């Protein structure tokens, strides 16, 4: 099942460290099947607020996402970003093919029945 790394990063001025991080990150993703799905796109906010930028990276599964994040290659370049851009990074499983949100609602319904 596909998994994702999601990052919500504060906007910051370009600097040499962040540019080096951007130049090197793909080589850290390649061994784990990671690929950018959203990067550098304009965020169109329809509800609430969203200060910053969104990055979405897809992986074949959660094990690959975890292995990428924990890899020495990624940990080596991570400070190039974190020293300059505050943000949050999440690893999350996607849903299985054919997922129907009604099934989750059906499982939750007994919790609200009185």
Coordinates of C-alpha atoms in Angstrom, one line a residue:
X1 CA 0.0 0.0 0.0
X2 CA 1.4 3.4 -0.9
X3 CA 2.7 5.6 1.9
X4 CA 3.5 9.2 2.0
X5 CA 5.9 11.7 3.6
X6 CA 4.0 15.0 4.1
X7 CA 5.9 18.2 5.0
X8 CA 4.3 21.5 6.0
X9 CA 7.2 23.9 5.9
X10 CA 7.4 27.6 6.8
X11 CA 8.2 29.9 4.0
X12 CA 11.8 31.1 4.0
X13 CA 14.3 33.0 1.9
X14 CA 16.4 30.7 -0.4
X15 CA 19.8 30.1 1.0
X16 CA 22.8 27.9 0.1
X17 CA 22.0 25.1 2.6
X18 CA 18.4 24.7 1.5
X19 CA 19.4 24.7 -2.1
X20 CA 22.0 22.0 -1.4
X21 CA 19.4 20.0 0.4
X22 CA 17.1 20.3 -2.7
X23 CA 20.0 19.2 -5.0
X24 CA 20.8 16.1 -2.9
X25 CA 17.4 14.8 -1.6
X26 CA 16.4 12.8 -4.7
X27 CA 19.5 10.6 -4.4
X28 CA 18.3 9.8 -0.8
X29 CA 14.9 8.8 -2.1
X30 CA 15.9 6.6 -5.0
X31 CA 16.9 3.5 -3.0
X32 CA 13.5 3.5 -1.3
X33 CA 11.3 4.2 -4.4
X34 CA 10.4 7.7 -3.2
X35 CA 9.2 10.3 -5.6
X36 CA 7.9 13.8 -5.3
X37 CA 4.2 14.2 -5.9
X38 CA 3.9 17.8 -4.7
X39 CA 6.8 20.2 -4.4
X40 CA 7.0 23.9 -5.0
X41 CA 3.4 24.2 -6.0
X42 CA 1.1 27.1 -5.1
X43 CA -1.3 26.1 -2.3
X44 CA -4.9 27.2 -3.0
X45 CA -6.5 27.5 0.5
X46 CA -10.3 26.8 0.4
X47 CA -10.9 26.4 4.1
X48 CA -8.9 27.5 7.1
X49 CA -5.3 28.9 6.8
X50 CA -2.2 27.3 5.4
X51 CA 0.9 29.4 6.1
X52 CA 3.9 27.8 4.3
X53 CA 4.6 25.2 1.7
X54 CA 3.4 21.6 1.2
X55 CA 5.6 18.8 0.1
X56 CA 4.3 15.3 -0.7
X57 CA 6.6 12.3 -1.4
X58 CA 5.1 8.9 -2.3
X59 CA 6.7 5.6 -1.3
X60 CA 5.8 2.0 -2.2
X61 CA 5.0 1.4 1.5
X62 CA 5.4 2.7 5.0
X63 CA 8.5 0.5 5.6
X64 CA 10.3 2.3 2.7
X65 CA 9.2 5.7 4.0
X66 CA 10.6 5.0 7.4
X67 CA 13.8 3.5 6.0
X68 CA 14.3 6.6 3.9
X69 CA 13.8 9.0 6.8
X70 CA 16.1 7.0 9.1
X71 CA 18.8 6.4 6.4
X72 CA 22.2 7.8 7.0
X73 CA 22.1 9.5 3.6
X74 CA 18.9 11.5 4.5
X75 CA 20.0 12.2 8.1
X76 CA 23.2 13.6 6.7
X77 CA 21.4 16.3 4.7
X78 CA 18.4 16.9 7.0
X79 CA 20.2 19.7 9.0
X80 CA 20.6 21.7 5.8
X81 CA 16.8 22.2 5.8
X82 CA 16.0 22.1 9.5
X83 CA 18.5 24.8 10.4
X84 CA 16.5 27.2 8.1
X85 CA 13.0 26.1 7.7
X86 CA 10.7 25.2 10.5
X87 CA 8.0 22.7 9.8
X88 CA 6.3 19.4 10.4
X89 CA 7.0 16.1 8.6
X90 CA 4.6 13.1 8.8
X91 CA 4.8 9.6 7.5
X92 CA 1.4 8.1 6.8
X93 CA -0.1 5.0 5.1
X94 CA -2.4 5.6 2.2
X95 CA -5.7 3.8 1.8
X96 CA -6.1 0.4 0.1
X97 CA -7.5 0.3 -3.5
X98 CA -11.2 0.3 -3.4
X99 CA -11.4 2.1 -0.1
X100 CA -14.8 3.4 0.8
X101 CA -15.2 6.0 3.6
X102 CA -18.6 4.6 4.3
X103 CA -17.0 1.5 5.9
X104 CA -15.2 3.7 8.4
X105 CA -18.4 5.6 9.1
X106 CA -20.2 2.3 9.7
X107 CA -17.5 1.3 12.2
X108 CA -17.8 4.6 14.0
X109 CA -21.6 4.9 14.1
X110 CA -22.0 2.7 17.2
X111 CA -19.9 5.2 19.2
X112 CA -22.5 7.9 18.7
X113 CA -25.6 5.7 19.1
X114 CA -27.4 6.4 22.4

